[in-house]
CSV table of C-alpha atoms in Angstrom, one decimal:
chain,number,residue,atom,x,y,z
A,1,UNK,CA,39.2,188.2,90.3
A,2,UNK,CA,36.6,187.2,88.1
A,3,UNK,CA,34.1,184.2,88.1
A,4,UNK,CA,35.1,181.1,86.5
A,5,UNK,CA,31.2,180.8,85.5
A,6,UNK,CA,30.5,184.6,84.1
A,7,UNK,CA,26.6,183.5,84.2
A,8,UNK,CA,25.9,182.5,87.8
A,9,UNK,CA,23.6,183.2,89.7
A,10,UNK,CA,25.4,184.6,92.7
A,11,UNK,CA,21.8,185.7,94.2
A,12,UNK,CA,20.1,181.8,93.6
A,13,UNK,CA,23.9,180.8,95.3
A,14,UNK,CA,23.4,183.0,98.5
A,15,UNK,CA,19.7,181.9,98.8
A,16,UNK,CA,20.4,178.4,98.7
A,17,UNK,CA,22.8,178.9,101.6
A,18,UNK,CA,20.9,180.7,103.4
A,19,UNK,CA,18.1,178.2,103.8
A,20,UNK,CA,20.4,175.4,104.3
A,21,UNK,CA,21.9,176.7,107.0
A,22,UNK,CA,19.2,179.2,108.3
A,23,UNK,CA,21.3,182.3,108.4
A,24,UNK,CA,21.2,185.4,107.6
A,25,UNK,CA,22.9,186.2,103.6
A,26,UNK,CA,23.8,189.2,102.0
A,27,UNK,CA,25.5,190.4,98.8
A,28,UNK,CA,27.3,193.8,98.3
A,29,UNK,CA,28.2,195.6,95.0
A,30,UNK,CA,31.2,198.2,95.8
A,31,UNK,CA,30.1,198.4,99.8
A,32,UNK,CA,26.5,199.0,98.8
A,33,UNK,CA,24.2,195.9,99.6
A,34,UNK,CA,22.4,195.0,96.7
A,35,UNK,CA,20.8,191.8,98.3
A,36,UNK,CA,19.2,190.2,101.8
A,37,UNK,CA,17.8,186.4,101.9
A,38,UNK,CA,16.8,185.5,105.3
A,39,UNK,CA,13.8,183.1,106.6
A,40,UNK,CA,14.2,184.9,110.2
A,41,UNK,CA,12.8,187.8,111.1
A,42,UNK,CA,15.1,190.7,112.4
A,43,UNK,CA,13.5,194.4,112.2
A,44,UNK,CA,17.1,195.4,112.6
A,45,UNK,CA,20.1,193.4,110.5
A,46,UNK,CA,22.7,193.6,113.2
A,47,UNK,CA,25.4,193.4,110.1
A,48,UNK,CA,25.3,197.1,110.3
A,49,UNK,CA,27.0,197.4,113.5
A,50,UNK,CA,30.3,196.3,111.7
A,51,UNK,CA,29.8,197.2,108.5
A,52,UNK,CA,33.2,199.1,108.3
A,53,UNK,CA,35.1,196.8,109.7
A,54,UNK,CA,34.0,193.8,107.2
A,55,UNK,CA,34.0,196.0,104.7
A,56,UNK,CA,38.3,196.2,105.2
A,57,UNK,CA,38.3,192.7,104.8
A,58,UNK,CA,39.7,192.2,101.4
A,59,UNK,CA,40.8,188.2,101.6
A,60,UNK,CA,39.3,186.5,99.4
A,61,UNK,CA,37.7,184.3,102.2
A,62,UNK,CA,37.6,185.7,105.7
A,63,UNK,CA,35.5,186.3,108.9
A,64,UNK,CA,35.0,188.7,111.5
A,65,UNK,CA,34.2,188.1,115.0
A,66,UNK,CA,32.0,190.3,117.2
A,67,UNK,CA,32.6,191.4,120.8
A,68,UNK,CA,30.4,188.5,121.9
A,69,UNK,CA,31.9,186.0,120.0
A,70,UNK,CA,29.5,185.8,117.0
A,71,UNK,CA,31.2,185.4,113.7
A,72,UNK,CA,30.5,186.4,109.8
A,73,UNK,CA,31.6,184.7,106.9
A,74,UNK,CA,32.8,186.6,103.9
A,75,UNK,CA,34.1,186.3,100.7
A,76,UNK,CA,35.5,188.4,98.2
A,77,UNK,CA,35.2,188.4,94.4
A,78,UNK,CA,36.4,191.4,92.6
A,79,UNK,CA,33.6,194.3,93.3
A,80,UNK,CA,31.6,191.5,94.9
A,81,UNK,CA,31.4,191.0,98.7
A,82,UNK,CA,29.1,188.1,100.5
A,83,UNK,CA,28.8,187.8,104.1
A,84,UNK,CA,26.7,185.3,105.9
A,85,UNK,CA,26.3,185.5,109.5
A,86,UNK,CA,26.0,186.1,112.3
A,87,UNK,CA,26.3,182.3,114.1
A,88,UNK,CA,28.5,181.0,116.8
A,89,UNK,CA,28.1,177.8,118.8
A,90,UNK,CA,27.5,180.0,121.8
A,91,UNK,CA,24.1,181.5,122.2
A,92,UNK,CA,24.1,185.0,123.6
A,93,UNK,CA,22.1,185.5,127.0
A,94,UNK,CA,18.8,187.4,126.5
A,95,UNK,CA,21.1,190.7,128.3
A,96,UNK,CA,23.5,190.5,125.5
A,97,UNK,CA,20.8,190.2,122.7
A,98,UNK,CA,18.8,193.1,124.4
A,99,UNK,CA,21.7,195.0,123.9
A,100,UNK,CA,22.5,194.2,120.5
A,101,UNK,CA,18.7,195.3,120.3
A,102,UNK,CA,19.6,198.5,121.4
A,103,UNK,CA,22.4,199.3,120.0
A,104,UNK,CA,20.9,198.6,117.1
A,105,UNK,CA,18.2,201.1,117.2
A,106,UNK,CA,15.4,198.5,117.5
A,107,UNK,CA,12.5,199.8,118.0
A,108,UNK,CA,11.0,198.8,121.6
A,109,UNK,CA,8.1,197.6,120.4
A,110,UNK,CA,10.3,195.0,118.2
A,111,UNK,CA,12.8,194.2,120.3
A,112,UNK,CA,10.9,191.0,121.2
A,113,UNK,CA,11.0,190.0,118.0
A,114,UNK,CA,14.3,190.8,117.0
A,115,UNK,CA,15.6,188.8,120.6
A,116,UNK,CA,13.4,185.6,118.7
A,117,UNK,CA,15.0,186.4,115.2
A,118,UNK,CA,18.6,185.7,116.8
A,119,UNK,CA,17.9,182.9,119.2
A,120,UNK,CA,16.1,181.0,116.2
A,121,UNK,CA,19.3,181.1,113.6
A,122,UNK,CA,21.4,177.9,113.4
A,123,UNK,CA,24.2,177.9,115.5
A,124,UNK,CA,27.2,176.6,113.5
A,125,UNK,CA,30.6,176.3,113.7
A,126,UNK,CA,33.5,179.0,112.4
A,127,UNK,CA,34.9,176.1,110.2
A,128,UNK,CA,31.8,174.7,108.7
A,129,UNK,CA,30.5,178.1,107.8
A,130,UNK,CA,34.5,178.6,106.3
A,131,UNK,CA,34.4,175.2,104.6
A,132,UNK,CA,31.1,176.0,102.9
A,133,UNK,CA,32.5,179.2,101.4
A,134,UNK,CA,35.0,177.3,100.5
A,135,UNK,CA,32.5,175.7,98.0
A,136,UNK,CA,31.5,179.0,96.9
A,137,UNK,CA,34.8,180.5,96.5
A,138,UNK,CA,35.9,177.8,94.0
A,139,UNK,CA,32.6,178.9,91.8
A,140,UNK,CA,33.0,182.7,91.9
A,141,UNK,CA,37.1,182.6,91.8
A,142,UNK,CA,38.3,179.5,90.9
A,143,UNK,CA,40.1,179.1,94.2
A,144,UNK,CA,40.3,175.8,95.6
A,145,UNK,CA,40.8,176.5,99.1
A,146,UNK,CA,40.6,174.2,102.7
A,147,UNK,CA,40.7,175.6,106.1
A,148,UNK,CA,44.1,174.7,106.1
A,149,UNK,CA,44.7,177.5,103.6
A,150,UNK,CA,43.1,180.1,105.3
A,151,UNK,CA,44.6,182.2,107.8
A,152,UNK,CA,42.1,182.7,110.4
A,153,UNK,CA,43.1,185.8,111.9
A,154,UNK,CA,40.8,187.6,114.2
A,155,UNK,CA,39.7,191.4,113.3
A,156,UNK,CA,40.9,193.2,116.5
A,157,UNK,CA,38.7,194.2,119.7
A,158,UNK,CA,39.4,197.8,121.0
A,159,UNK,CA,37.9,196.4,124.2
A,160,UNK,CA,40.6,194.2,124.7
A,161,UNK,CA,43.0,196.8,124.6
A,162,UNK,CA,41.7,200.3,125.1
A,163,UNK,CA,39.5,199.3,128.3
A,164,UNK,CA,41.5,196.5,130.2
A,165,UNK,CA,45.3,197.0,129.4
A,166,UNK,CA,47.9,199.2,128.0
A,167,UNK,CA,51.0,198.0,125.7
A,168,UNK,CA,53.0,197.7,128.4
A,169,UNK,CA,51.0,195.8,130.4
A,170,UNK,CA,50.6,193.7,127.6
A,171,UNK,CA,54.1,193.0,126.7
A,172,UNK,CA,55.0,192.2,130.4
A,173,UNK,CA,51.8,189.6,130.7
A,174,UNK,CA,53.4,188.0,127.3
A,175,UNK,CA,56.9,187.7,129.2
A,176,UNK,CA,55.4,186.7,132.7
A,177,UNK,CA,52.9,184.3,131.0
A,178,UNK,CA,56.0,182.8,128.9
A,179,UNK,CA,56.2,178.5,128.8
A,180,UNK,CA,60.2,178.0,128.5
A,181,UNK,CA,60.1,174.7,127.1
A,182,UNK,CA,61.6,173.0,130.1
A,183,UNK,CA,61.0,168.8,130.7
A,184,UNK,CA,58.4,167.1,132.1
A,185,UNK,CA,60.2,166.5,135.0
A,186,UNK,CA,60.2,170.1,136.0
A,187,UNK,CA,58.3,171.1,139.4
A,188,UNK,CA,54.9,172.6,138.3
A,189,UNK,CA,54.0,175.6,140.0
A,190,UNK,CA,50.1,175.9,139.2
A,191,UNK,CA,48.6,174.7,142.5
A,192,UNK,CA,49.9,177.8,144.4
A,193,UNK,CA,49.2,180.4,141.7
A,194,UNK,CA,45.7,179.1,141.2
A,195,UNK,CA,44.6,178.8,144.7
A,196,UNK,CA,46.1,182.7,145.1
A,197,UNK,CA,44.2,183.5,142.2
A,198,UNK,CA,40.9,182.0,142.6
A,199,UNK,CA,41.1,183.3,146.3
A,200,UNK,CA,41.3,187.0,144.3
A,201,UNK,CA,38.5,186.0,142.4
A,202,UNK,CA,35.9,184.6,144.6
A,203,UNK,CA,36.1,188.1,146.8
A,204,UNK,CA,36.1,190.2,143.2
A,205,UNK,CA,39.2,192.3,144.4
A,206,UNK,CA,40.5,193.8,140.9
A,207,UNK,CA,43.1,195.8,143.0
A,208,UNK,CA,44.6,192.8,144.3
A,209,UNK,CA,44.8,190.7,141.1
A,210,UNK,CA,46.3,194.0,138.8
A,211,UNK,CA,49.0,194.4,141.9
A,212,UNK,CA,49.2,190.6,141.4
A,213,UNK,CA,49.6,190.0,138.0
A,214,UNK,CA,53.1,192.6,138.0
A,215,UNK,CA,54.8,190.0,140.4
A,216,UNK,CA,53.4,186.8,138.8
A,217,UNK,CA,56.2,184.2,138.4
A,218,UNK,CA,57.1,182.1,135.2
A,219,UNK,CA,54.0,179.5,135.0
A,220,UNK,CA,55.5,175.8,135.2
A,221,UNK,CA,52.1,174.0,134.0
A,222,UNK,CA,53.6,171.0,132.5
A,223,UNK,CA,53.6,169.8,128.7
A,224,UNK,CA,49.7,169.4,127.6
A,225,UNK,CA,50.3,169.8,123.9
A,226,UNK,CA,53.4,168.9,121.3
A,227,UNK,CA,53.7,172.6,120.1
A,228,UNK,CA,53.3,176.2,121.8
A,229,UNK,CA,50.3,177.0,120.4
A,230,UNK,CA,48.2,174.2,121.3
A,231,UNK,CA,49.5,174.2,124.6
A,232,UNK,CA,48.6,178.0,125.3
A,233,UNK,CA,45.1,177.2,124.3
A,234,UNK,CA,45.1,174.2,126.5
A,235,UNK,CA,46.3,176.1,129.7
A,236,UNK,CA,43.3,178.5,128.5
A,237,UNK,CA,40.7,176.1,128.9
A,238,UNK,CA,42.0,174.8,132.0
A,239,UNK,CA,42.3,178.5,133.2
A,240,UNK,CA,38.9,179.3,131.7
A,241,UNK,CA,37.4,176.3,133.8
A,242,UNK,CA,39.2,177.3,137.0
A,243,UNK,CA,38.4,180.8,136.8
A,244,UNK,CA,34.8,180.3,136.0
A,245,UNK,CA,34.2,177.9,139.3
A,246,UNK,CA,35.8,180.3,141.5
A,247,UNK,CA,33.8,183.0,140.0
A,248,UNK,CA,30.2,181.0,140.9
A,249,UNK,CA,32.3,180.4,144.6
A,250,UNK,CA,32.6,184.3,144.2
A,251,UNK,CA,28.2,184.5,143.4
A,252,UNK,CA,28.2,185.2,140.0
A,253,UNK,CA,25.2,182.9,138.6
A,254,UNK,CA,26.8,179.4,137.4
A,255,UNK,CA,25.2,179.5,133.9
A,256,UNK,CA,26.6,182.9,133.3
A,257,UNK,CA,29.9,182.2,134.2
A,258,UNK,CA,29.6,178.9,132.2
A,259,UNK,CA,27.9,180.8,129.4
A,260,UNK,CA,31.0,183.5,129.9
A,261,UNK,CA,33.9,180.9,130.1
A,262,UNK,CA,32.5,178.9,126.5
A,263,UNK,CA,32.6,181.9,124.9
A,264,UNK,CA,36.2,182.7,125.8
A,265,UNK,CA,37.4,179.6,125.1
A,266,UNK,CA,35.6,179.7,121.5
A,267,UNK,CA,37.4,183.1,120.9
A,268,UNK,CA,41.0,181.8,122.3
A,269,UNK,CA,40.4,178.6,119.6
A,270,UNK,CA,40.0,181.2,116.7
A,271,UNK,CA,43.3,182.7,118.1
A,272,UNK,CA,46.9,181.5,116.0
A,273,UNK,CA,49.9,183.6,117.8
A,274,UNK,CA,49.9,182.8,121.9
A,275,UNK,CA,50.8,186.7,122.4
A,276,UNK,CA,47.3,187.0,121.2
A,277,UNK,CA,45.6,184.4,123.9
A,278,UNK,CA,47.5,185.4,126.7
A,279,UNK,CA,46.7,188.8,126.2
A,280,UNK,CA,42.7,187.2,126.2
A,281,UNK,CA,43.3,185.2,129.3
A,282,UNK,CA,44.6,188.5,131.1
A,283,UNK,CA,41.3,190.3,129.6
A,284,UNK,CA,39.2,186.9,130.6
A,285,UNK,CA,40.3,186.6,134.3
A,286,UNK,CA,39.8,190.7,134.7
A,287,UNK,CA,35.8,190.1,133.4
A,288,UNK,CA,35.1,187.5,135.8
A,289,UNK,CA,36.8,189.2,138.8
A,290,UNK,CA,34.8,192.7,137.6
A,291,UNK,CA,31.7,190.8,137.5
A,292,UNK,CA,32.2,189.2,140.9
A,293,UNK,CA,33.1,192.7,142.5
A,294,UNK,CA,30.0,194.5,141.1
A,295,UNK,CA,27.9,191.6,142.7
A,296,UNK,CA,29.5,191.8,145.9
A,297,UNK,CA,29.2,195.3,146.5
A,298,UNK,CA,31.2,194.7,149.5
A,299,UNK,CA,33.1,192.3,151.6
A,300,UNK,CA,30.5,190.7,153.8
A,301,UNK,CA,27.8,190.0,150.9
A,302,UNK,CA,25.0,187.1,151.8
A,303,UNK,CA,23.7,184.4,149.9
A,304,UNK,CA,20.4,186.6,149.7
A,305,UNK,CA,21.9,189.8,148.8
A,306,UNK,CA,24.1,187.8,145.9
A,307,UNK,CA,20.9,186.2,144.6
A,308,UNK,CA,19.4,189.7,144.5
A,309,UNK,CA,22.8,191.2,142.4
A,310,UNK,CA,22.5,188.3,140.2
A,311,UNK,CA,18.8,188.5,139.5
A,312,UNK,CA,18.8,192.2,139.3
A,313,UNK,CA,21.7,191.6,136.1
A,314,UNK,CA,19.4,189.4,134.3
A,315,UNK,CA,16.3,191.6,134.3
A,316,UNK,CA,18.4,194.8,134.3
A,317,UNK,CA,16.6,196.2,131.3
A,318,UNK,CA,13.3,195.5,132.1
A,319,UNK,CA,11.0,197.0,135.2
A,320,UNK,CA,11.7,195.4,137.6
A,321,UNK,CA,8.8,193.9,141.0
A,322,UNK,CA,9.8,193.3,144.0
A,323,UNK,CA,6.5,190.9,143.8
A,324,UNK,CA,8.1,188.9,141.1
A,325,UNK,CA,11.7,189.4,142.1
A,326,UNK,CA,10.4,187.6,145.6
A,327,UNK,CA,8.4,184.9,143.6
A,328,UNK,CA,11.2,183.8,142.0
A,329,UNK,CA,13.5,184.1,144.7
A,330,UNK,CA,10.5,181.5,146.2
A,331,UNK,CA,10.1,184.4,149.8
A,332,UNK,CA,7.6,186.9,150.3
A,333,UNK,CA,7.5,189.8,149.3
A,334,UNK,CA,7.6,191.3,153.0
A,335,UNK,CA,10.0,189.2,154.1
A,336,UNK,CA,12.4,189.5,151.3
A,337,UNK,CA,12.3,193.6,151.4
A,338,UNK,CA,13.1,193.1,155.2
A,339,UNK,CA,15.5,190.9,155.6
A,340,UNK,CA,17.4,192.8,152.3
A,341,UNK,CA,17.5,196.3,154.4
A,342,UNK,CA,18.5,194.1,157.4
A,343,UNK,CA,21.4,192.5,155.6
A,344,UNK,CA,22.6,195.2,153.5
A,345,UNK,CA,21.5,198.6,155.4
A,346,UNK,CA,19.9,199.6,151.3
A,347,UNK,CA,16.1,199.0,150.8
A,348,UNK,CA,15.5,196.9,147.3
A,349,UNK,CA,14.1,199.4,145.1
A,350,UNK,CA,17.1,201.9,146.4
A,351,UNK,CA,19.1,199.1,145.4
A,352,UNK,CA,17.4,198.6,141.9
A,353,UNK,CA,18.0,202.0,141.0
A,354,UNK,CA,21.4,202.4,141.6
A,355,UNK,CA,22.3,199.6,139.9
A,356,UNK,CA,20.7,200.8,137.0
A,357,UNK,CA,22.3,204.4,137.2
A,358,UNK,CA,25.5,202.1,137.1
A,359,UNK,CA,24.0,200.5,134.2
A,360,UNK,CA,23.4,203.9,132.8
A,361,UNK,CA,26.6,205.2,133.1
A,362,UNK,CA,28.5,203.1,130.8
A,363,UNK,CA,25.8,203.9,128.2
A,364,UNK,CA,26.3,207.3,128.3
A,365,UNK,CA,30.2,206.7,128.3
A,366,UNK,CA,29.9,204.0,125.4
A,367,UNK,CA,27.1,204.6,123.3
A,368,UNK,CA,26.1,207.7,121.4
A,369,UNK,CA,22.1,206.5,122.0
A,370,UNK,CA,20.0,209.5,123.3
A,371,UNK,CA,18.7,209.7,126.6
A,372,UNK,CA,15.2,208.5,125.5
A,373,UNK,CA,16.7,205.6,124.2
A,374,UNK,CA,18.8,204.8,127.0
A,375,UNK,CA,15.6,205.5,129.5
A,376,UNK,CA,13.4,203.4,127.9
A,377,UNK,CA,16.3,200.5,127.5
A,378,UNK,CA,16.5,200.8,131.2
A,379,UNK,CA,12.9,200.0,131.5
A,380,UNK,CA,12.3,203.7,133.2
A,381,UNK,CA,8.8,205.0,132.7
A,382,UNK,CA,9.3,208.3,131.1
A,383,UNK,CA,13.0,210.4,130.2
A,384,UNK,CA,12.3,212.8,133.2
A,385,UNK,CA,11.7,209.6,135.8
A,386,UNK,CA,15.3,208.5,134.5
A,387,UNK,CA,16.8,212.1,135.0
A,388,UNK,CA,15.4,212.1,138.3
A,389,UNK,CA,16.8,208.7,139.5
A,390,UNK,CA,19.8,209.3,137.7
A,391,UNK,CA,20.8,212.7,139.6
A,392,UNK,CA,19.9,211.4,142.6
A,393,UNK,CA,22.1,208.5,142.5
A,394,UNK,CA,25.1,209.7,140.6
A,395,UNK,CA,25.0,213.5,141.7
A,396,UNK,CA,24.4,215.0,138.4
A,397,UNK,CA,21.7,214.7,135.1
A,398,UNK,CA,23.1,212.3,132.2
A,399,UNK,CA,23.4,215.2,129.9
A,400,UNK,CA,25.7,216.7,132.3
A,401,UNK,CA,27.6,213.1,132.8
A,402,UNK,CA,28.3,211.9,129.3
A,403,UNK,CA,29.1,216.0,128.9
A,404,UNK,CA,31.8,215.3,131.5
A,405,UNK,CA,33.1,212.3,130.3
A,406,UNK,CA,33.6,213.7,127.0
A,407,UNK,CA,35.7,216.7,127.7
């Protein structure tokens, strides 16, 4: 397709957007990007992590929605392709956006600045930044589209299926998880099959809930929505919420399991086929429990050693004092170390190191970064420190781990 208006100014278009709605614009010419307009600073455009995957998109307006739920605009006009993004209504903790940092080969000494750049752009809606392109999409192909013409259909997430389930397991969850249309009338079975399930939750016993999940009968929820799609997505949110509260019951910090249970229920609102969300719900429910079990680190976990996990998570990428760790935790510093060894048998900074060795292991097994990279990420002060730690902990040197993993 060609513009309707051969003379525009596609590059006066994007910039115009882009300061209205303070995001990041581009414009590409045959997959080579020809144009940036940004008021944000970013040392690092984090477009370039799924460059290939936008690039497939060939509708003439589309999105494509990252692993944490951030989204980019595109449209399509003949050899032209502009992408605005990325936004979401969800803002990203500061773990997630020093990992986008990271995996964007920021350099250290910028990654402060990038982690400002990308809390400081407009978060905005998947259908307002759709209904704007709209706008432009009528200009550079004569289209005139609404969001009720636009198949929203979300670019798939390996994670969802490579790392958490296989096809079967999918199909059967589809089957298990199937609403059969019955009356209102019916006996709802929910009570029971939450209560067993936020029980599995709370203790973060991933066994228990994957043995669980085979035997699960036929969900009786009740009718919360005239069609089957909207009521999947409602039994989502109400899942979502349950889930999440069990999960803080469980330890995990309540504004990431908030944080974690808004983004989900963005992501199941983009979804349009209910295989799709209950195949996120199973995927959903497995993060909290995960989460909950690494915090646990056992069956008898106190109040002080969950408070330790959680804080530990949040700063797991930077050194980390026991000094400040016990500020914030409002003990001494004395008393804190003590009454950690007492409680858990594990002095802190033993503790601290294993847990980033842990943190260091699914780099190795899911990044191609170098070991520099992935020691200073870590917050370790030099490669060979890192090394050290991490053969002490996990019986073996990274090289010698990721070479492992990779055979």
């Amino acid at each position: 397709m060609s513009s309707i208006f051969p003379s525009i100014d596609i590059e006066y278009i994007c910039t115009t957007i882009g300061n209205l709605s303070g995001i990041p614009i581009r414009i590409f010419k045959n997959e080579e990007q020809v144009f940036y307009h940004s008021f944000l600073t970013l040392p690092k455009d984090p477009i370039n992590l799924y460059k290939e995957q936008i690039m497939k998109i060939s509708d003439s307006i589309g999105y494509f929605a990252t692993e944490t739920f951030q989204y980019y605009g595109i449209i399509n006009s003949g050899n032209t392709k502009i992408v605005i993004g990325p936004s979401g209504l969800i803002q990203n903790s500061e773990k997630q956006l020093r990992e986008l940092a990271f995996n964007c080969d920021v350099e250290p000494e910028d990654t402060e600045t990038f982690i400002n750049g990308m809390r400081s752009i407009t978060p905005i809606s998947l259908e307002s930044i759709l209904q704007m392109l709209c706008t432009v999409n009528y200009i550079l192909n004569g289209e005139k589209k609404s969001l009720a013409d636009i198949s929203i259909v979300e670019s798939e997430q390996n994670d969802l299926t490579n790392q958490f389930m296989t096809q079967q397991t999918s199909q059967r969850l589809a089957d298990e998880f199937q609403f059969n249309n019955k009356p209102q009338s019916q006996i709802h079975n929910t009570y029971d099959i939450e209560n067993t399930m936020s029980n599995m939750i709370q203790k973060g016993d991933t066994v228990a809930f994957k043995k669980w999940v085979s035997q699960i009968p036929t969900i009786h929820g009740g009718t919360l929505a005239p069609d089957q799609l909207r009521q999947r997505k409602n039994m989502f949110i109400v899942t979502a919420t349950t889930t999440s509260r069990a999960a803080i019951k469980g330890g995990l910090d309540f504004e990431d399991a908030f944080q974690l249970s808004d983004s989900y229920i963005q992501k199941c609102e983009m979804l349009n086929s209910p295989d799709r969300i209950t195949n996120l719900q199973f995927h959903m429910i497995l993060d909290f429990i995960e989460r909950v079990e690494h915090l646990r680190n056992g069956k008898n976990t106190t109040k002080l050693a969950l408070k330790v996990a959680n804080y530990i998570q949040h700063h797991i990428t930077q050194p980390i004092s026991t000094e400040e760790m016990a500020h914030e935790l409002g003990l001494s510093r004395p008393y804190l170390s003590k009454k950690f060894a007492e409680e858990t048998g594990r002095t802190l900074t033993e503790y601290i190191l294993i847990e980033k060795t842990e943190e260091a292991k699914r780099l190795l097994q899911y990044s191609d970064k170098s070991l520099t990279a992935i020691s200073l990420y870590l917050g370790f002060s030099s490669q060979s420190h890192f090394s050290n730690v991490f053969k002490k902990y996990a019986g073996k040197t990274p090289a010698e781990y990721r070479n492992d993993i990779n055979i």
